[in-house]
Short mmCIF file of C-alpha atoms in Angstrom, two decimals:
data_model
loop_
_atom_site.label_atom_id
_atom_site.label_comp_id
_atom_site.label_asym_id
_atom_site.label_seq_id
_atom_site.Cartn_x
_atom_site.Cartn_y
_atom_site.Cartn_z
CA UNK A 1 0.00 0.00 0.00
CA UNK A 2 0.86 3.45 -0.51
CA UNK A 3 0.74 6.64 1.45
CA UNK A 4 1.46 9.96 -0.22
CA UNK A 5 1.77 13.36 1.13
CA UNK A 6 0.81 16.51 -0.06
CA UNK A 7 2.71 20.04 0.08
CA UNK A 8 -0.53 22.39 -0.90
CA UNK A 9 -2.57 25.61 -0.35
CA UNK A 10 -5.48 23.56 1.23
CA UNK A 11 -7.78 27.22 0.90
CA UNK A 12 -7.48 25.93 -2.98
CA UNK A 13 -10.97 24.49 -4.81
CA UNK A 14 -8.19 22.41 -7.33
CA UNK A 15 -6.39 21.00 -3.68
CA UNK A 16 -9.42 20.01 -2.41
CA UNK A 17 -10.73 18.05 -5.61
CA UNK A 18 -7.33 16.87 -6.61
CA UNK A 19 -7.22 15.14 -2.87
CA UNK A 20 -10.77 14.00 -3.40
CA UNK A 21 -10.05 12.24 -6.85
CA UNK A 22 -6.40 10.59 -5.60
CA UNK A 23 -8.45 9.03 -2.51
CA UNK A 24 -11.41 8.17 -4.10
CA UNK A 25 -10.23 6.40 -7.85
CA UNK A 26 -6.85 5.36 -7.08
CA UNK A 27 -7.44 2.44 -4.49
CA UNK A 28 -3.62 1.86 -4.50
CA UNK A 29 -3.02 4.52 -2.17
CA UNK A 30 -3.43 3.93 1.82
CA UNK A 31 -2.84 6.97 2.89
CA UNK A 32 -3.12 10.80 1.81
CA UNK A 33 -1.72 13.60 4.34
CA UNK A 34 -2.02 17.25 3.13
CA UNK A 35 -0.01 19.37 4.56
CA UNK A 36 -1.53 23.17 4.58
CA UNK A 37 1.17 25.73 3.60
CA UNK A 38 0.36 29.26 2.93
CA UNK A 39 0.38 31.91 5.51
CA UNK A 40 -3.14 33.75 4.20
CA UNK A 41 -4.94 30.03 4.22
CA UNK A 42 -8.48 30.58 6.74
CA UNK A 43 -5.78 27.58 8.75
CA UNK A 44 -3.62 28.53 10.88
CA UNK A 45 -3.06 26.06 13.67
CA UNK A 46 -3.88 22.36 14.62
CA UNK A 47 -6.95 23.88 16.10
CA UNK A 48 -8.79 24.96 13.51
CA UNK A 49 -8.50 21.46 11.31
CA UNK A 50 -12.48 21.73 11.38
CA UNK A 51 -12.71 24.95 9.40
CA UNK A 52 -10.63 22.97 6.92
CA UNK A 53 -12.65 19.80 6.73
CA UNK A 54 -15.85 21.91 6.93
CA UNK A 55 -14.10 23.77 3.69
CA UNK A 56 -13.40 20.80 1.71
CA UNK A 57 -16.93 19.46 2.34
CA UNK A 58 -18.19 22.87 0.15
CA UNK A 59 -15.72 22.81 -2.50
CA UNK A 60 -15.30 18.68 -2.90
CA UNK A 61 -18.37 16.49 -3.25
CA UNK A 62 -20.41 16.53 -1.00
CA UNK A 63 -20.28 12.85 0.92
CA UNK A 64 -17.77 12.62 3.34
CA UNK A 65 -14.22 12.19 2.66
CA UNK A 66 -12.15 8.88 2.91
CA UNK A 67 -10.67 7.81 6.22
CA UNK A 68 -7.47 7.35 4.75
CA UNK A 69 -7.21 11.46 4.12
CA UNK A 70 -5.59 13.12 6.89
CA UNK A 71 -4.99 17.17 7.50
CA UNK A 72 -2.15 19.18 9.04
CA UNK A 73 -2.68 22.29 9.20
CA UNK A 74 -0.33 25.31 8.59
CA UNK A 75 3.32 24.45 7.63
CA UNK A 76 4.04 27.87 6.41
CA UNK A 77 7.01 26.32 5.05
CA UNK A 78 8.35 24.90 8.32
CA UNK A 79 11.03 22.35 6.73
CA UNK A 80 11.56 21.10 10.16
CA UNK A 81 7.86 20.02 10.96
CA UNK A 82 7.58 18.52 7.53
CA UNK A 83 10.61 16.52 7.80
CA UNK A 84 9.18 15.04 11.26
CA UNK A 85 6.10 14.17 9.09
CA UNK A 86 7.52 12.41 6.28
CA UNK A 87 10.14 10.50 8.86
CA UNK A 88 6.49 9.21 10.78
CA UNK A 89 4.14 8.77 7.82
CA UNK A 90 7.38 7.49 5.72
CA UNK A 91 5.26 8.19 2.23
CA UNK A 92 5.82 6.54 -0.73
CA UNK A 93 5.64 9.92 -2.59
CA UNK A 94 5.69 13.42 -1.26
CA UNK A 95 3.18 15.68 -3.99
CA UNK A 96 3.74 19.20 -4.75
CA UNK A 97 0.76 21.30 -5.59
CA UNK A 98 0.63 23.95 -8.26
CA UNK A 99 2.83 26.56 -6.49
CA UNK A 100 7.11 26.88 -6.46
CA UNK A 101 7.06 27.22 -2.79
CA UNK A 102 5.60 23.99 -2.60
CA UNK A 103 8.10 22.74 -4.52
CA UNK A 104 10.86 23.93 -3.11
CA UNK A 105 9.48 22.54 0.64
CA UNK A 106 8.65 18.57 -0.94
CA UNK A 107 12.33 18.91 -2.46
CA UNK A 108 14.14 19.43 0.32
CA UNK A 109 12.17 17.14 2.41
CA UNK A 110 11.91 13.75 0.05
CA UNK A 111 15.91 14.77 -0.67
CA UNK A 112 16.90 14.65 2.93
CA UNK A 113 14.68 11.55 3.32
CA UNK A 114 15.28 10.14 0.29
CA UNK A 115 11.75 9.89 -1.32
CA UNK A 116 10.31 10.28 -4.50
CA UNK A 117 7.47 13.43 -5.27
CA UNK A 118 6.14 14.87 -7.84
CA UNK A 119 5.64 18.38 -8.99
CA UNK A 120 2.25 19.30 -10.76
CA UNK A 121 2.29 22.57 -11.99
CA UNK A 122 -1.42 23.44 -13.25
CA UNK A 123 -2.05 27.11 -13.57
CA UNK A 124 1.54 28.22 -13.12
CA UNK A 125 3.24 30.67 -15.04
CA UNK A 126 7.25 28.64 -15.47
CA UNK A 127 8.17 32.08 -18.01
CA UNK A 128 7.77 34.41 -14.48
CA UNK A 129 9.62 32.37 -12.47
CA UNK A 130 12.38 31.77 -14.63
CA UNK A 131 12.66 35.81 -15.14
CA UNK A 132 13.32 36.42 -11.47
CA UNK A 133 16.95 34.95 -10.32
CA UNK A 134 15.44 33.53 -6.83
CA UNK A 135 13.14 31.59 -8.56
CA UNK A 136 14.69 30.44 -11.56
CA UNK A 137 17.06 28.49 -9.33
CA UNK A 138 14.56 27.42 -6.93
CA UNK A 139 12.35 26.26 -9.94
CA UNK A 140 15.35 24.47 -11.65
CA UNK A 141 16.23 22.58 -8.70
CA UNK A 142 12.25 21.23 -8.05
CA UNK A 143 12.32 20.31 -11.61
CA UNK A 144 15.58 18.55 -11.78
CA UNK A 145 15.09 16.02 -8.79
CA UNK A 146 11.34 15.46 -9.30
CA UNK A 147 10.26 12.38 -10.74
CA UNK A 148 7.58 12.95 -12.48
CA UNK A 149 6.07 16.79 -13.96
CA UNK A 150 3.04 17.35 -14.70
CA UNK A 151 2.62 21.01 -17.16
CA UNK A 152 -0.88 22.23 -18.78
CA UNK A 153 0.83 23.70 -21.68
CA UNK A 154 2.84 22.92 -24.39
CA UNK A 155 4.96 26.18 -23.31
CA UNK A 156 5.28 24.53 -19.67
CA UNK A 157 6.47 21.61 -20.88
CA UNK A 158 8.89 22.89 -23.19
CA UNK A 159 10.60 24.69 -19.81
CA UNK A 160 10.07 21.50 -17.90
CA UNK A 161 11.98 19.86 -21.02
CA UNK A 162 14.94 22.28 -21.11
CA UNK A 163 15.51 22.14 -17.04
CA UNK A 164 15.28 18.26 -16.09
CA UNK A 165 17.42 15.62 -16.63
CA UNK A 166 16.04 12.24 -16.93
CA UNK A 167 12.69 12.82 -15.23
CA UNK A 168 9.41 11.54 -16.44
CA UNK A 169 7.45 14.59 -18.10
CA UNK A 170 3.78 14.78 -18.50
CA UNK A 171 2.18 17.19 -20.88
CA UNK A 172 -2.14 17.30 -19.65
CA UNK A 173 -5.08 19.04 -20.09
CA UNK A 174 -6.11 21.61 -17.16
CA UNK A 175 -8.95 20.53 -15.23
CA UNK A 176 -12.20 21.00 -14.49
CA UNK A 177 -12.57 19.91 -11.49
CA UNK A 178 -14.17 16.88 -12.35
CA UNK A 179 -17.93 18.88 -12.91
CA UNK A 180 -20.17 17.14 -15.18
CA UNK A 181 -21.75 18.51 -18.18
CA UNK A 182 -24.90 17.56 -17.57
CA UNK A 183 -25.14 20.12 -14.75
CA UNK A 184 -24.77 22.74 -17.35
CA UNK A 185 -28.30 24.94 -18.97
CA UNK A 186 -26.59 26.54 -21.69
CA UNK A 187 -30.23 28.60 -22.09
CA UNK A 188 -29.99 29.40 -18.20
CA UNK A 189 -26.74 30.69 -18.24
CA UNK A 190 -27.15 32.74 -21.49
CA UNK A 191 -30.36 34.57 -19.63
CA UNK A 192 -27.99 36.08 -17.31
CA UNK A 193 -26.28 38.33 -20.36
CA UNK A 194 -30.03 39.45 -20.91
CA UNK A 195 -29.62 42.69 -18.50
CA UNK A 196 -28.80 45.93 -19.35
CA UNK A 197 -25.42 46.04 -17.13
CA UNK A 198 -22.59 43.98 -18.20
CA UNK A 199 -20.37 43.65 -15.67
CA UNK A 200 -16.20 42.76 -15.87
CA UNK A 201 -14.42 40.93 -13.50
CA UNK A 202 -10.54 41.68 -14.01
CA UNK A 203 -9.36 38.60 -12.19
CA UNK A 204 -6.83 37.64 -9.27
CA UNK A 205 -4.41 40.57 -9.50
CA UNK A 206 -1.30 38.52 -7.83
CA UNK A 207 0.41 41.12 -5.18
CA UNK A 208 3.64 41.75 -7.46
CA UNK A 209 2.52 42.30 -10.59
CA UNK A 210 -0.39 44.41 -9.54
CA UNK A 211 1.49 47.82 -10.32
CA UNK A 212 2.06 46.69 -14.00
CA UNK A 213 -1.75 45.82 -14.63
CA UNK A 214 -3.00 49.18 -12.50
CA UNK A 215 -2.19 51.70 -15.13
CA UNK A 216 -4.08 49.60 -17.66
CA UNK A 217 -7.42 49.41 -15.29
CA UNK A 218 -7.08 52.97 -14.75
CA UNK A 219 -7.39 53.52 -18.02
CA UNK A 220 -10.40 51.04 -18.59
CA UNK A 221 -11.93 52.81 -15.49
CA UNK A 222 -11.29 56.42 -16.77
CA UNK A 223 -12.40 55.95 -20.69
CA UNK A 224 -15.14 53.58 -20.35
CA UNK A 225 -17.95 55.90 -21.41
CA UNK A 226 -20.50 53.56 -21.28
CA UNK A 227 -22.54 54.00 -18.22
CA UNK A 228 -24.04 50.25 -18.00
CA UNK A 229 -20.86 48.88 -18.25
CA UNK A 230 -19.48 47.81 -14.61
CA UNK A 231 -15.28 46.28 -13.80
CA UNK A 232 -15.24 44.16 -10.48
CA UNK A 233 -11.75 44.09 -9.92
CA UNK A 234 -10.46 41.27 -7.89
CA UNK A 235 -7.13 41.52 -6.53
CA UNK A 236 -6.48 38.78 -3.89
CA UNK A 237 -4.21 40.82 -1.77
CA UNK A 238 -5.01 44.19 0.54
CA UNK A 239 -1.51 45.48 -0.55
CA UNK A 240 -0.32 49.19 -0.36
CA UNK A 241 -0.31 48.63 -4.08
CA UNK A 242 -4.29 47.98 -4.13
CA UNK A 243 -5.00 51.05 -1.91
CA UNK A 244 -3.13 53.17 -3.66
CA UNK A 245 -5.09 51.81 -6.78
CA UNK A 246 -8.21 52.89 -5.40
CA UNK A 247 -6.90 56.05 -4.13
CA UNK A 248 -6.11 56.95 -8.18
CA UNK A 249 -9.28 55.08 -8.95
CA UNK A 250 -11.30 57.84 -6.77
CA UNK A 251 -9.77 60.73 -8.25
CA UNK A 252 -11.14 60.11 -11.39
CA UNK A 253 -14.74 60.23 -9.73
CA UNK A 254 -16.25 57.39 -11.57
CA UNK A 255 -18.85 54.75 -10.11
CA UNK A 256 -17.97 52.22 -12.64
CA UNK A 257 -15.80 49.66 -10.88
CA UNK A 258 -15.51 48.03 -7.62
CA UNK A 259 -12.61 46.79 -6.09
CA UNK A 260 -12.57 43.66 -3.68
CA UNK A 261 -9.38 43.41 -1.81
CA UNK A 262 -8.54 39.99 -0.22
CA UNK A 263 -11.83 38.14 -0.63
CA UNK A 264 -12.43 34.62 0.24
CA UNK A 265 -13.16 32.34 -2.40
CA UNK A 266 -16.94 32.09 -1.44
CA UNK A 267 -17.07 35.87 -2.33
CA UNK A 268 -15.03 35.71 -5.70
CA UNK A 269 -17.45 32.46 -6.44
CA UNK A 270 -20.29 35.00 -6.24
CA UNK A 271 -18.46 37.47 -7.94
CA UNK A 272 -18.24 35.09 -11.07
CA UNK A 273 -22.02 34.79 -10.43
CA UNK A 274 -23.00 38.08 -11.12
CA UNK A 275 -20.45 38.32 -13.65
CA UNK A 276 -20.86 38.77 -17.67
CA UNK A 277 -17.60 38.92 -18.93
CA UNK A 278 -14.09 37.67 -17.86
CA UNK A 279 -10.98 40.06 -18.42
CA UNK A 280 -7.32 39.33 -18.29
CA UNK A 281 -4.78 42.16 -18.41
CA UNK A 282 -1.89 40.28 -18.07
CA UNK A 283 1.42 40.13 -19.54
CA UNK A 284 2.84 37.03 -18.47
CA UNK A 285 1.03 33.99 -17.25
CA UNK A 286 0.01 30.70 -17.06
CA UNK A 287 -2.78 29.02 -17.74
CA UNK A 288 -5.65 30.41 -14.54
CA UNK A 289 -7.56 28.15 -12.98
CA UNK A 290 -10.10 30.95 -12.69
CA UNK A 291 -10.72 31.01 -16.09
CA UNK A 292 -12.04 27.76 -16.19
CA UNK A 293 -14.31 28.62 -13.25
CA UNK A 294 -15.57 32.00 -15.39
CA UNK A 295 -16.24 29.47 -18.36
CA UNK A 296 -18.20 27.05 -15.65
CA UNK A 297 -20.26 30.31 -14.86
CA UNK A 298 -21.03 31.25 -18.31
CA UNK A 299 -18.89 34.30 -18.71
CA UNK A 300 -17.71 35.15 -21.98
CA UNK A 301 -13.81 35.63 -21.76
CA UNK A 302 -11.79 38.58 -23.21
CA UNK A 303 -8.11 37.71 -23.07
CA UNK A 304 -4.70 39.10 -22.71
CA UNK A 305 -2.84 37.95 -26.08
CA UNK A 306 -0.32 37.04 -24.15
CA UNK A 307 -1.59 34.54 -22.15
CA UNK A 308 -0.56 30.65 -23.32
CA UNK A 309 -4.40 29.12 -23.76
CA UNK A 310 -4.51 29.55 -27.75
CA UNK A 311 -4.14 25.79 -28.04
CA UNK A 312 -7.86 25.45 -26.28
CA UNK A 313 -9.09 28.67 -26.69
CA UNK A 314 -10.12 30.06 -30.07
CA UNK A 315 -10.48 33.52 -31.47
CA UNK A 316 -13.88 33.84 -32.31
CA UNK A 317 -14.79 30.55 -31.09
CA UNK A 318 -14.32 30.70 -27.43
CA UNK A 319 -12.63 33.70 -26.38
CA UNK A 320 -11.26 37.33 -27.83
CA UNK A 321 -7.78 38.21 -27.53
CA UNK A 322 -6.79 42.05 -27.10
CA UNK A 323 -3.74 43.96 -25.95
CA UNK A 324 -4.09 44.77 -22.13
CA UNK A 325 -2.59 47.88 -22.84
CA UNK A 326 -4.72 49.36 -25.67
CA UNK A 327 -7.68 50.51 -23.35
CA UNK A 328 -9.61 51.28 -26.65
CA UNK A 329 -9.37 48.46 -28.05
CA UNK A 330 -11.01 46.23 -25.01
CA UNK A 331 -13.55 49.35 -25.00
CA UNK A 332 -14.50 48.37 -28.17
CA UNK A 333 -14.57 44.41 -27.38
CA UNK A 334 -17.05 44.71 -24.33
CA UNK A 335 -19.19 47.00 -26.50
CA UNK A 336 -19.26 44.27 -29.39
CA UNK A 337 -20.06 40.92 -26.81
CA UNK A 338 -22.99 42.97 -25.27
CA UNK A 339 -24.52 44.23 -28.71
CA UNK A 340 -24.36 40.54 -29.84
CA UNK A 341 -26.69 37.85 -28.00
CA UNK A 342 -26.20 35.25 -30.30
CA UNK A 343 -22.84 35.75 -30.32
CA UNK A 344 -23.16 35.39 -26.85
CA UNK A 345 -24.68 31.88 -27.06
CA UNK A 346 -22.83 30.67 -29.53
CA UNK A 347 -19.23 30.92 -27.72
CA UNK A 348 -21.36 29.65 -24.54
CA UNK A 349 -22.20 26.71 -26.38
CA UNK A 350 -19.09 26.26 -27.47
CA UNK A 351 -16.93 27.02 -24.28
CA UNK A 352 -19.07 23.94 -22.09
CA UNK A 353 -17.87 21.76 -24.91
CA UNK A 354 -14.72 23.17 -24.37
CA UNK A 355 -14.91 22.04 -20.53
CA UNK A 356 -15.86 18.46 -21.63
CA UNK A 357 -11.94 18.12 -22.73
CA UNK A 358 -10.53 19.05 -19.60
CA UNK A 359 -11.39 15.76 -17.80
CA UNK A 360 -9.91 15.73 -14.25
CA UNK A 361 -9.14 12.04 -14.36
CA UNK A 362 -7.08 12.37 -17.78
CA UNK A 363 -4.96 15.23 -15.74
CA UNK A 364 -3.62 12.81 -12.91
CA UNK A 365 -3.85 9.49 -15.60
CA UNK A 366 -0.04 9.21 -15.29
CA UNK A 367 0.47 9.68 -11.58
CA UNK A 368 -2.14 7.11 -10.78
CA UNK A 369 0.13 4.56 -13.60
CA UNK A 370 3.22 5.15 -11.70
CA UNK A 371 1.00 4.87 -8.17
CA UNK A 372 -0.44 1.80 -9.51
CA UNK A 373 2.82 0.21 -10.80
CA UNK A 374 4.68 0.73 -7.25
CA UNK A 375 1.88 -0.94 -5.45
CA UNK A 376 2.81 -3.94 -7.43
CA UNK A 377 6.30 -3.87 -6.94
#
């Protein structure tokens, strides 16, 4: 049997289902720790373990979870604590989850200790880390020792290519988190473009690259004429950056936008609810897990050109690409998707097709192989 732990942001829907599907399909494993890591999860101490379980019930299905998943709450990268972990629960694979930190943490540990992990990287953007000296070498050295990678883009896995030596690489699909289609009204969630206020949402501002994107949603808020046209602008963090976004953002005396600073992810979920229309501004990135969740809500996305998804999303067909900086230019996009209903429909239509090819189970196919192999060794 097999017992695997798990380096993640447990505050994270794609933890929480990706824990859900390893202890449910793959009957190989034994055991699954996770081990919480990131400072601004809801978890903070052993105490608090209910908040998380209580979370996971929300996000994963809805049955309880296995026996054989157990929670730890709040490494904040405590290399110490998770080597005591991995020397009790002596895992058969210590699993990094989406983020370099993570990483970084399962690298040190399984070296020291001398056990395999892999490194999936859904979501990520590899280009931004290897720009910034810390994290290029932190990246190359997770990517080196890991035995297997999984990337969601071909770009990814041309980096994970160049910077690994001998490794198993896996190219997959992003997920969906496992939602059927059949849960989807294509009518029901076209009826919610039918009002006379389209509303933005400018998604997940990450807290150093929000002074790059600012300028451009300035500009957006400033020139956007159009009085029915609303931006919610999401930026994850209550940085000085953010305030002193808002504090430009006033000056210009406009009531089109509203800007949510460090939301849960109940709030951004409603957010996407009451949403029309899903904006990126970015410059470099990787491939969002939020835009998967805008498609699952029926928004219609506008996208930065420079964002790696052209292999699944279309021009035209699911999605409109635009130059964050040209303010105009997305102007002129949002006026075009709310003049055009069956438009509207059409890339609807088209977009829950779209989330029929990102299977969960295809996304973790080759980590549940190399899971099943072992237990057969």
């Amino acid at each position: 049997m097999i017992k695997i732990i798990i380096f993640a942001d447990c505050k994270s829907a794609h933890t929480a289902r990706y824990v859900d599907v390893l202890a449910r399909e793959i009957f190989a494993v034994d055991e699954i720790l996770v081990l919480n890591t990131r400072n601004e999860s809801a978890v903070r101490n052993d105490v608090k373990i209910v908040n998380l379980l209580a979370f996971y019930k929300k996000v994963a299905r809805p049955e309880k979870l296995p026996d054989k998943v157990l929670f730890y709450a709040s490494m904040c990268f405590a290399f110490f604590k998770a080597a005591y972990l991995i020397r009790k629960y002596k895992p058969a694979y210590v699993h990094a989850l989406r983020l370099q930190y993570e990483g970084y943490l399962a690298n040190l540990v399984s070296y020291v200790h001398k056990t395999k992990y892999v490194y999936s990287i859904w979501g990520q953007d590899l280009i931004a880390y290897m720009l910034r000296p810390g994290h290029s070498l932190m990246l190359r050295a997770i990517l080196k020792r890991a035995s297997v990678v999984i990337a969601d883009t071909w770009r990814d896995y041309y980096i994970v290519a160049a910077n690994s030596k001998k490794r198993v690489r896996a190219y997959v699909m992003p997920a969906n988190y496992g939602v059927e289609l059949k849960e989807y009204d294509i009518n029901g969630l076209a009826q919610k473009h039918g009002d006379d206020e389209v509303r933005v949402i400018n998604v997940r501002y990450p807290g150093d690259t929000f002074y790059t994107k600012a300028a451009d949603m300035l500009g957006l808020i400033e020139r956007t004429e159009d009085k029915n046209v609303k931006y919610l602008i999401d930026t994850k963090v209550a940085n000085k950056a953010a305030f002193m976004f808002k504090k430009q953002a006033d000056k210009l005396n406009k009531k089109n936008y509203e800007l949510y600073l460090d939301n849960t992810r109940a709030e951004f979920l409603e957010l996407l609810k009451k949403s029309h229309i899903y904006l990126s501004l970015t410059y470099i990135d990787g491939f969002p897990i939020s835009l998967i969740e805008a498609v699952q809500h029926g928004l219609i996305p506008v996208l930065s050109k420079y964002m790696p998804v052209r292999e699944y999303f279309i021009e035209g067909e699911n999605c409109f690409y635009v130059d964050p900086a040209d303010t105009d230019e997305i102007i002129r996009m949002i006026a075009y998707i709310k003049s055009a209903p069956e438009l509207r429909k059409r890339m609807l239509k088209n977009n829950i097709e779209l989330l029929g090819k990102f299977q969960y189970m295809k996304n973790i196919s080759v980590l549940k192989e190399i899971l099943v192999a072992d237990s057969r060794e």
